[in-house]
Coordinates of C-alpha atoms and ligand atoms in Angstrom, one line a residue:
M1 CA 20.1 -23.6 -16.1
T2 CA 21.6 -20.9 -18.4
F3 CA 19.6 -17.7 -18.7
K4 CA 17.9 -17.4 -22.1
L5 CA 15.2 -15.3 -23.7
D6 CA 14.7 -17.2 -26.9
K7 CA 10.9 -17.4 -26.6
A8 CA 10.8 -13.8 -25.6
A9 CA 12.7 -12.8 -28.7
Q10 CA 10.1 -14.6 -30.8
A11 CA 7.2 -13.2 -28.8
F12 CA 8.7 -9.7 -29.1
A13 CA 8.9 -10.0 -32.9
E14 CA 5.4 -11.2 -33.1
A15 CA 4.1 -8.4 -30.8
K16 CA 5.8 -5.8 -33.0
R17 CA 3.6 -7.0 -35.9
Y18 CA 0.5 -5.7 -34.1
I19 CA 1.6 -3.3 -31.4
P20 CA 3.9 -0.2 -31.8
G21 CA 7.3 -1.2 -30.5
G22 CA 5.8 -4.5 -29.4
V23 CA 4.6 -3.0 -26.0
N24 CA 1.7 -1.1 -24.6
S25 CA 4.0 1.2 -22.6
P26 CA 7.4 2.4 -23.9
V27 CA 9.5 1.7 -20.8
R28 CA 8.6 -2.1 -21.1
S29 CA 10.5 -2.3 -24.4
F30 CA 14.0 -2.2 -22.7
R31 CA 14.9 0.4 -25.3
G32 CA 16.7 2.3 -22.5
V33 CA 18.9 -0.7 -21.5
G34 CA 19.0 -2.7 -24.7
G35 CA 18.2 -6.3 -25.2
T36 CA 15.0 -8.3 -25.3
P37 CA 12.4 -7.8 -22.6
P38 CA 11.2 -11.0 -20.8
F39 CA 7.6 -11.8 -21.5
I40 CA 6.0 -12.5 -18.2
A41 CA 3.8 -15.6 -17.8
R42 CA 2.8 -15.3 -14.2
A43 CA 3.6 -13.7 -10.9
N44 CA 3.3 -14.7 -7.2
G45 CA 4.4 -12.8 -4.1
S46 CA 7.8 -11.2 -4.8
H47 CA 8.6 -13.3 -7.8
I48 CA 7.7 -13.2 -11.5
F49 CA 8.1 -15.9 -14.1
D50 CA 8.7 -15.5 -17.8
I51 CA 7.7 -17.6 -20.8
D52 CA 11.3 -18.9 -21.1
G53 CA 11.2 -20.5 -17.7
N54 CA 13.3 -17.8 -15.9
E55 CA 12.3 -16.7 -12.4
Y56 CA 13.0 -13.3 -11.0
I57 CA 12.8 -11.4 -7.7
D58 CA 10.7 -8.5 -8.8
Y59 CA 11.5 -4.9 -7.7
V60 CA 9.2 -3.3 -10.4
G61 CA 5.9 -4.6 -9.0
S62 CA 4.0 -3.3 -12.0
W63 CA 5.6 0.1 -11.3
G64 CA 4.3 0.4 -7.8
P65 CA 0.9 -1.1 -7.4
M66 CA 1.9 -4.5 -6.0
I67 CA 2.9 -3.3 -2.5
L68 CA 1.5 -6.6 -1.1
G69 CA 3.3 -8.7 -3.7
H70 CA 1.7 -10.3 -6.7
A71 CA -1.5 -12.4 -6.5
H72 CA -2.0 -12.0 -2.8
P73 CA -4.4 -14.8 -1.9
E74 CA -6.9 -12.6 -0.1
V75 CA -7.0 -10.0 -2.9
M76 CA -7.5 -12.7 -5.5
A77 CA -10.3 -14.3 -3.5
E78 CA -12.1 -11.0 -3.2
L79 CA -11.7 -10.4 -7.0
R80 CA -13.0 -13.9 -7.7
N81 CA -16.1 -13.2 -5.6
A82 CA -16.5 -9.8 -7.3
M83 CA -16.3 -11.4 -10.8
E84 CA -19.2 -13.7 -9.9
R85 CA -21.3 -10.5 -9.6
G86 CA -20.3 -9.2 -13.0
T87 CA -17.4 -7.0 -14.1
S88 CA -18.9 -3.5 -14.7
Y89 CA -22.3 -1.8 -14.5
G90 CA -21.7 1.8 -15.4
A91 CA -23.8 2.7 -12.4
P92 CA -23.1 3.7 -8.7
T93 CA -22.0 0.9 -6.4
L94 CA -21.3 0.8 -2.6
L95 CA -17.7 -0.2 -3.5
E96 CA -16.8 3.2 -4.8
T97 CA -18.0 4.9 -1.7
E98 CA -16.1 2.4 0.4
L99 CA -12.8 3.0 -1.3
A100 CA -13.4 6.8 -1.4
R101 CA -14.0 6.7 2.4
M102 CA -10.7 4.8 2.9
V103 CA -8.8 7.3 0.7
T104 CA -10.3 10.4 2.5
Q105 CA -9.5 8.8 5.9
A106 CA -5.9 8.0 4.9
I107 CA -5.3 11.4 3.4
P108 CA -7.0 14.2 5.3
S109 CA -6.3 16.8 2.6
I110 CA -8.7 14.8 0.3
Q111 CA -12.2 15.8 1.3
L112 CA -13.7 14.7 -2.0
V113 CA -12.2 12.2 -4.5
R114 CA -13.1 11.2 -8.0
F115 CA -11.9 7.8 -9.4
V116 CA -10.6 7.5 -12.9
N117 CA -8.8 4.7 -14.8
S118 CA -5.1 5.9 -14.8
G119 CA -2.7 8.3 -13.3
T120 CA -2.7 10.2 -16.6
E121 CA -6.5 10.7 -16.4
A122 CA -6.1 11.9 -12.8
T123 CA -3.5 14.6 -13.6
M124 CA -5.2 15.6 -16.8
S125 CA -8.5 16.1 -14.9
V126 CA -6.9 17.9 -12.0
L127 CA -5.3 20.5 -14.3
R128 CA -8.6 21.3 -15.9
L129 CA -10.1 21.7 -12.4
A130 CA -7.3 23.9 -11.2
R131 CA -7.6 26.2 -14.2
A132 CA -11.4 26.4 -13.7
Y133 CA -11.1 27.2 -10.0
T134 CA -8.4 29.9 -10.4
K135 CA -9.5 31.2 -13.8
R136 CA -5.8 31.1 -14.7
N137 CA -4.1 29.1 -17.4
K138 CA -0.4 28.6 -16.6
I139 CA 0.8 25.4 -15.0
V140 CA 4.2 24.9 -13.4
K141 CA 5.9 21.5 -13.5
F142 CA 9.4 20.3 -12.7
A143 CA 12.1 18.9 -15.0
G144 CA 12.3 15.1 -14.6
C145 CA 8.9 14.8 -13.0
Y146 CA 6.4 12.7 -15.0
H147 CA 2.7 13.0 -14.6
G148 CA 1.3 10.9 -17.4
H149 CA 1.2 11.5 -21.2
H150 CA -1.4 14.2 -21.7
D151 CA -0.6 17.3 -23.7
S152 CA -0.3 19.9 -20.9
L153 CA 2.4 17.9 -19.2
L154 CA 4.4 16.4 -22.1
V155 CA 6.3 19.7 -22.1
K156 CA 9.9 20.5 -21.5
A157 CA 11.6 23.7 -20.4
G158 CA 11.9 26.4 -23.0
S159 CA 15.2 28.2 -23.7
G160 CA 15.3 30.0 -20.4
A161 CA 14.4 28.5 -17.0
T162 CA 11.3 30.5 -16.6
T163 CA 10.3 30.8 -20.2
L164 CA 7.2 29.1 -21.5
G165 CA 7.3 25.4 -22.3
V166 CA 7.9 23.7 -25.6
P167 CA 6.4 20.4 -26.7
D168 CA 8.2 17.2 -25.4
S169 CA 6.5 15.1 -28.0
P170 CA 5.3 15.5 -31.6
G171 CA 1.5 16.1 -31.6
V172 CA 1.5 18.5 -28.6
P173 CA 0.5 21.9 -30.0
E174 CA 2.7 24.9 -29.2
S175 CA -0.5 26.6 -28.0
I176 CA -0.8 24.0 -25.2
A177 CA 2.8 23.8 -24.3
T178 CA 3.1 27.5 -24.0
N179 CA 1.0 27.4 -20.9
T180 CA 3.3 25.0 -19.1
I181 CA 6.4 26.3 -17.4
T182 CA 9.1 23.9 -16.4
V183 CA 11.6 24.6 -13.6
E184 CA 14.2 22.5 -11.8
Y185 CA 13.2 20.4 -8.8
N186 CA 14.8 21.5 -5.5
D187 CA 15.5 24.9 -7.0
V188 CA 13.9 27.3 -4.5
D189 CA 15.4 30.4 -6.1
G190 CA 14.2 29.5 -9.6
L191 CA 10.6 28.9 -8.4
T192 CA 10.7 32.1 -6.3
K193 CA 11.8 34.1 -9.3
L194 CA 9.2 32.5 -11.5
F195 CA 6.4 33.4 -9.0
E196 CA 7.7 37.0 -8.7
Q197 CA 7.5 37.3 -12.4
Q198 CA 4.4 35.4 -13.3
G199 CA 2.8 34.3 -10.0
Q200 CA -0.6 36.0 -10.7
E201 CA -1.0 34.0 -13.9
I202 CA -0.2 30.6 -12.4
A203 CA -3.2 28.3 -11.9
A204 CA -1.2 25.5 -10.2
V205 CA 2.1 23.9 -9.5
I206 CA 2.0 20.1 -10.0
I207 CA 4.8 18.2 -8.4
E208 CA 5.9 14.7 -7.5
P209 CA 6.7 15.4 -3.9
V210 CA 9.1 12.5 -4.0
P211 CA 10.0 12.2 -7.7
G212 CA 10.3 8.6 -8.9
N213 CA 10.5 9.3 -12.7
M214 CA 14.0 10.6 -12.9
G215 CA 15.3 7.9 -10.7
L216 CA 14.3 8.5 -7.1
V217 CA 15.2 12.0 -6.0
L218 CA 14.5 13.4 -2.5
P219 CA 13.2 16.9 -1.6
Q220 CA 15.9 18.9 0.2
P221 CA 14.9 20.0 3.8
G222 CA 12.3 22.7 3.7
Y223 CA 11.8 22.5 -0.1
L224 CA 8.2 21.3 -0.2
D225 CA 7.3 23.8 2.6
K226 CA 8.7 26.6 0.4
V227 CA 6.7 25.4 -2.6
R228 CA 3.6 25.4 -0.4
A229 CA 4.3 28.9 0.8
L230 CA 4.9 30.3 -2.7
T231 CA 1.7 28.8 -4.1
E232 CA -0.3 30.2 -1.1
T233 CA 1.3 33.7 -1.4
Y234 CA 0.3 34.0 -5.1
G235 CA -3.1 32.2 -5.0
A236 CA -1.9 29.2 -7.1
L237 CA -3.0 25.7 -6.2
L238 CA -0.5 23.1 -5.0
I239 CA -1.1 19.7 -6.6
F240 CA 0.8 16.7 -5.2
D241 CA 1.0 14.0 -7.9
E242 CA 1.2 11.0 -5.5
V243 CA 0.3 8.4 -8.1
M244 CA 3.5 6.7 -7.2
S245 CA 4.2 7.9 -3.7
G246 CA 0.7 7.6 -2.4
F247 CA 0.3 4.7 0.1
R248 CA 3.9 3.9 -0.9
V249 CA 6.2 6.2 1.1
A250 CA 3.6 6.2 3.9
Y251 CA 0.0 5.2 4.2
G252 CA -0.9 8.9 3.9
G253 CA 1.6 9.4 1.1
A254 CA 4.5 11.9 0.9
Q255 CA 2.2 14.6 2.3
E256 CA 2.0 12.7 5.6
A257 CA 5.7 11.9 5.5
Y258 CA 6.7 15.6 4.9
N259 CA 3.7 17.2 6.7
I260 CA 2.5 19.3 3.8
T261 CA -1.1 19.9 3.0
P262 CA -1.6 20.3 -0.8
D263 CA -4.9 21.7 -2.3
L264 CA -5.3 18.7 -4.6
T265 CA -3.7 15.2 -4.9
C266 CA -3.5 12.6 -7.6
L267 CA -3.4 8.9 -6.8
G268 CA -3.1 5.6 -8.7
K269 CA -1.2 2.4 -8.6
V270 CA -1.5 1.0 -5.0
I271 CA -5.2 2.1 -4.7
G272 CA -6.0 -0.2 -7.6
G273 CA -4.1 -3.2 -6.3
G274 CA -2.9 -3.9 -9.8
L275 CA -6.2 -3.1 -11.6
P276 CA -6.6 0.2 -13.6
V277 CA -7.4 3.0 -11.2
G278 CA -6.4 6.6 -10.8
A279 CA -7.9 9.2 -8.6
Y280 CA -7.8 12.9 -7.9
G281 CA -9.2 14.7 -4.9
G282 CA -8.7 17.5 -2.4
R283 CA -10.4 20.5 -0.9
R284 CA -14.2 20.2 -1.0
D285 CA -14.7 23.8 -2.3
I286 CA -12.5 23.0 -5.3
M287 CA -13.7 19.4 -6.0
E288 CA -17.3 20.5 -5.9
L289 CA -16.7 22.2 -9.3
I290 CA -16.5 18.7 -10.8
A291 CA -19.6 17.5 -12.8
P292 CA -22.2 16.7 -12.0
A293 CA -21.8 18.7 -8.7
G294 CA -20.3 21.6 -10.7
P295 CA -19.6 22.7 -14.3
V296 CA -16.1 21.2 -14.8
Y297 CA -16.7 18.1 -17.0
Q298 CA -14.9 14.8 -16.5
A299 CA -16.3 11.3 -17.0
G300 CA -15.3 7.7 -17.6
T301 CA -17.0 4.5 -18.7
L302 CA -15.1 2.3 -16.4
S303 CA -14.3 4.8 -13.6
G304 CA -14.8 3.2 -10.2
N305 CA -15.5 -0.2 -11.8
P306 CA -16.3 -2.9 -9.3
L307 CA -13.3 -5.1 -9.9
A308 CA -10.8 -2.3 -9.5
M309 CA -12.6 -1.0 -6.5
T310 CA -12.5 -4.5 -5.0
A311 CA -8.8 -4.9 -5.5
G312 CA -8.1 -1.4 -4.1
I313 CA -10.3 -2.0 -1.0
A314 CA -8.7 -5.4 -0.3
T315 CA -5.2 -4.0 -0.7
L316 CA -5.7 -1.1 1.6
Q317 CA -7.5 -3.3 4.2
L318 CA -4.6 -5.7 4.2
V319 CA -2.1 -2.9 4.5
T320 CA -4.0 -1.4 7.5
Q321 CA -4.4 -4.7 9.2
D322 CA -0.7 -4.7 10.1
A323 CA 0.1 -1.7 12.3
D324 CA 3.8 -2.2 11.5
F325 CA 3.3 -2.6 7.7
Y326 CA 5.2 0.5 6.7
E327 CA 7.9 0.1 9.4
K328 CA 8.6 -3.4 8.2
I329 CA 8.6 -2.7 4.4
T330 CA 10.7 0.4 5.0
A331 CA 13.2 -1.6 7.1
K332 CA 13.5 -4.2 4.3
T333 CA 14.2 -1.5 1.8
T334 CA 16.9 0.0 4.0
A335 CA 18.5 -3.4 4.4
L336 CA 18.5 -3.9 0.6
C337 CA 19.9 -0.4 -0.1
D338 CA 22.6 -0.7 2.6
G339 CA 23.6 -4.2 1.3
I340 CA 23.9 -3.1 -2.3
Q341 CA 25.7 0.1 -1.4
A342 CA 28.2 -1.9 0.6
K343 CA 28.8 -4.1 -2.5
A344 CA 29.3 -1.0 -4.7
K345 CA 31.9 0.4 -2.3
E346 CA 33.8 -2.9 -2.5
F347 CA 34.5 -1.9 -6.1
G348 CA 35.2 1.7 -5.3
F349 CA 31.8 2.8 -6.6
N350 CA 30.5 5.8 -4.6
Y351 CA 27.1 5.6 -6.2
Q352 CA 24.1 7.5 -4.9
F353 CA 21.4 5.5 -3.0
H354 CA 18.1 7.2 -2.2
Q355 CA 15.1 5.7 -0.3
A356 CA 11.7 7.0 0.5
G357 CA 9.7 4.4 2.5
S358 CA 9.5 1.3 0.2
M359 CA 10.7 3.2 -2.9
F360 CA 14.4 3.2 -3.7
G361 CA 16.8 4.3 -6.3
M362 CA 20.5 4.1 -7.3
F363 CA 22.4 6.6 -9.5
F364 CA 25.6 5.4 -11.1
S365 CA 27.2 8.7 -10.2
D366 CA 29.7 9.7 -7.5
K367 CA 28.1 13.2 -7.3
P368 CA 25.0 14.1 -5.3
V369 CA 21.7 13.8 -7.3
Y370 CA 19.1 16.4 -6.4
D371 CA 17.4 17.2 -9.7
Y372 CA 17.1 16.1 -13.3
E373 CA 20.3 17.8 -14.5
S374 CA 22.4 16.0 -11.8
A375 CA 20.5 12.8 -12.4
K376 CA 21.5 12.9 -16.1
L377 CA 25.2 12.9 -15.1
S378 CA 24.8 9.2 -14.1
N379 CA 26.7 6.7 -16.1
A380 CA 23.8 5.1 -18.0
A381 CA 26.1 2.7 -19.8
A382 CA 27.4 1.4 -16.5
F383 CA 23.8 1.1 -15.2
N384 CA 22.9 -1.0 -18.3
V385 CA 25.7 -3.4 -17.6
Y386 CA 24.6 -3.7 -14.0
F387 CA 20.9 -4.1 -15.1
H388 CA 21.6 -7.0 -17.4
A389 CA 24.0 -8.7 -15.0
M390 CA 21.2 -8.6 -12.4
L391 CA 18.5 -9.8 -14.8
E392 CA 20.6 -12.8 -15.8
Q393 CA 20.9 -13.6 -12.1
G394 CA 17.2 -13.5 -11.7
I395 CA 16.8 -10.0 -10.3
Y396 CA 14.2 -7.9 -12.1
L397 CA 14.9 -4.1 -11.8
A398 CA 13.3 -1.2 -13.6
P399 CA 14.9 -1.2 -17.1
S400 CA 16.1 2.4 -16.9
Q401 CA 18.4 4.5 -14.8
F402 CA 15.6 7.0 -14.5
E403 CA 13.1 4.9 -12.7
A404 CA 12.6 3.8 -9.1
G405 CA 12.5 0.4 -7.4
F406 CA 9.7 -0.9 -5.3
M407 CA 9.8 -3.3 -2.3
S408 CA 6.7 -5.4 -1.4
A409 CA 5.5 -7.0 1.8
A410 CA 6.1 -10.3 0.1
H411 CA 9.9 -9.9 -0.3
T412 CA 11.8 -12.2 2.1
Q413 CA 15.1 -11.9 3.8
E414 CA 16.2 -14.6 1.4
D415 CA 15.2 -12.4 -1.6
I416 CA 17.2 -9.5 -0.1
N417 CA 20.2 -11.6 0.6
A418 CA 20.1 -13.0 -3.0
T419 CA 19.8 -9.5 -4.5
I420 CA 22.7 -8.2 -2.5
Y421 CA 24.8 -11.2 -3.5
A422 CA 23.9 -10.7 -7.2
S423 CA 24.8 -7.0 -6.9
G424 CA 28.3 -8.0 -6.0
K425 CA 28.7 -10.0 -9.1
A426 CA 27.0 -7.3 -11.2
F427 CA 29.3 -4.6 -9.9
K428 CA 32.2 -6.8 -10.8
K429 CA 30.9 -6.8 -14.4
V430 CA 30.6 -3.0 -14.2
A431 CA 34.2 -2.7 -13.0
E432 CA 35.4 -4.9 -15.8
Y433 CA 33.4 -2.9 -18.3
L434 CA 34.7 0.4 -17.1
A435 CA 38.3 -0.9 -17.0
K436 CA 38.0 -1.6 -20.8
K437 CA 36.8 2.0 -21.5
Ligands
KE4_501 P1 -0.4 6.1 -15.6 O1 -1.2 6.9 -16.7 O2 0.7 5.4 -16.3 O3 -1.3 5.2 -14.8 O4 0.1 7.1 -14.6 C1 0.9 8.2 -15.0 C2 1.8 8.7 -13.9 C3 1.4 9.8 -13.2 N1 2.1 10.3 -12.2 C4 3.2 9.7 -11.7 C5 4.0 10.2 -10.6 C6 3.6 8.4 -12.3 O5 4.7 7.8 -11.9 C7 2.9 7.9 -13.4 C8 3.3 6.7 -14.1 N2 4.5 6.1 -13.7 C9 5.2 5.3 -14.7 C10 6.5 4.8 -14.0 N3 7.6 5.7 -14.3 C11 4.4 4.2 -15.2 C12 5.1 3.1 -16.0 C13 4.8 3.3 -17.5 O6 4.7 4.4 -18.0 O7 4.7 2.2 -18.1

């Protein structure tokens, strides 16, 4: 059957009549890679199916939540039972306590946790908390790290590395951006210099410990320890944004994998099992500032709603039932990356492959990638050729060079073999494209 997206093209045009850009989140629009995005009709296990009848092996997994694979029968059964009891009450339930208990057991640095409805809400709330606790205003973030779309973090570096931020989107007031300082990830000297100059004014550093929003970049040995030491020295809080890495790179997140204890952590994605959930938590003495325990206000109509809690509990229960869950899913990810890298080398492409547990990334660059500047040296045009060649062969990758890939427990050896095979044909297309340049 030839690959086609005719129905998707019509659906995309219709969607644009009612929704900005036809999507409810920009990356889904394929603007980064060009072409029409498939419109997904259903998903099961490691596969998704679009309205044109195409089937794909899925390595996006809803951008991380679907670590068990789509529509896991036991998760779906629990959700069906939960729906029989209603969908939302706006009142306390035992479910919230159960998921909170599981999260605090999985991540010891989280002594208290508050559920919200998205990663953005989690990082937005945790910044307010950090500022209230430290009575300081400045926040440090890292170029290429993404923490959701609220004003304080839609900020890019000002003219100099340690100057105050400038808005990274219209609508973000200078007055807000000016309190956010952006430095390069993996740059110990830059962060040290910033703290020497402004450390007493910094409320918190928020970091993706394993960044997945500039492609997958890894912390250099000792880097996260140095970030932890600097924040402790200057009385700033260390916030790990583990919305993507939490329960993904390890059950206890990147903080378990790298043995770092942050003061506060943000979570999302996996803990919602595909339903809208975010969370922030950490040291009891800090979290007890959150209303109604303390004066820092934060609220949400659907926070901790019974369906999302049910999906999260079921997901974490299934993950913990298999003592080898992370070993197996990590091994599958390694096999995939090794296989694709071998295909790349057959065409003389010395591309960069990164892996963190069941997250993986590939940069179309023959130079090491360790921060946003080096990530941007990748050949995005070559990536786009590869991306579409894979899509047409039924392999659904993140539609951007600056995103990560996600393995699930549902992916089979057959899926991995098919993906590696398709990569060989896709790299051939890339080689042909580059030869014409
Ligand atoms: P949400 O508000 O999208 O639930 O979470 C924001 C967020 C916060 N922190 C990290 C580390 C994240 O990765 C995210 C969201 N990740 C993107 C993937 N690049 C979600 C995909 C999208 O924006 O549609």
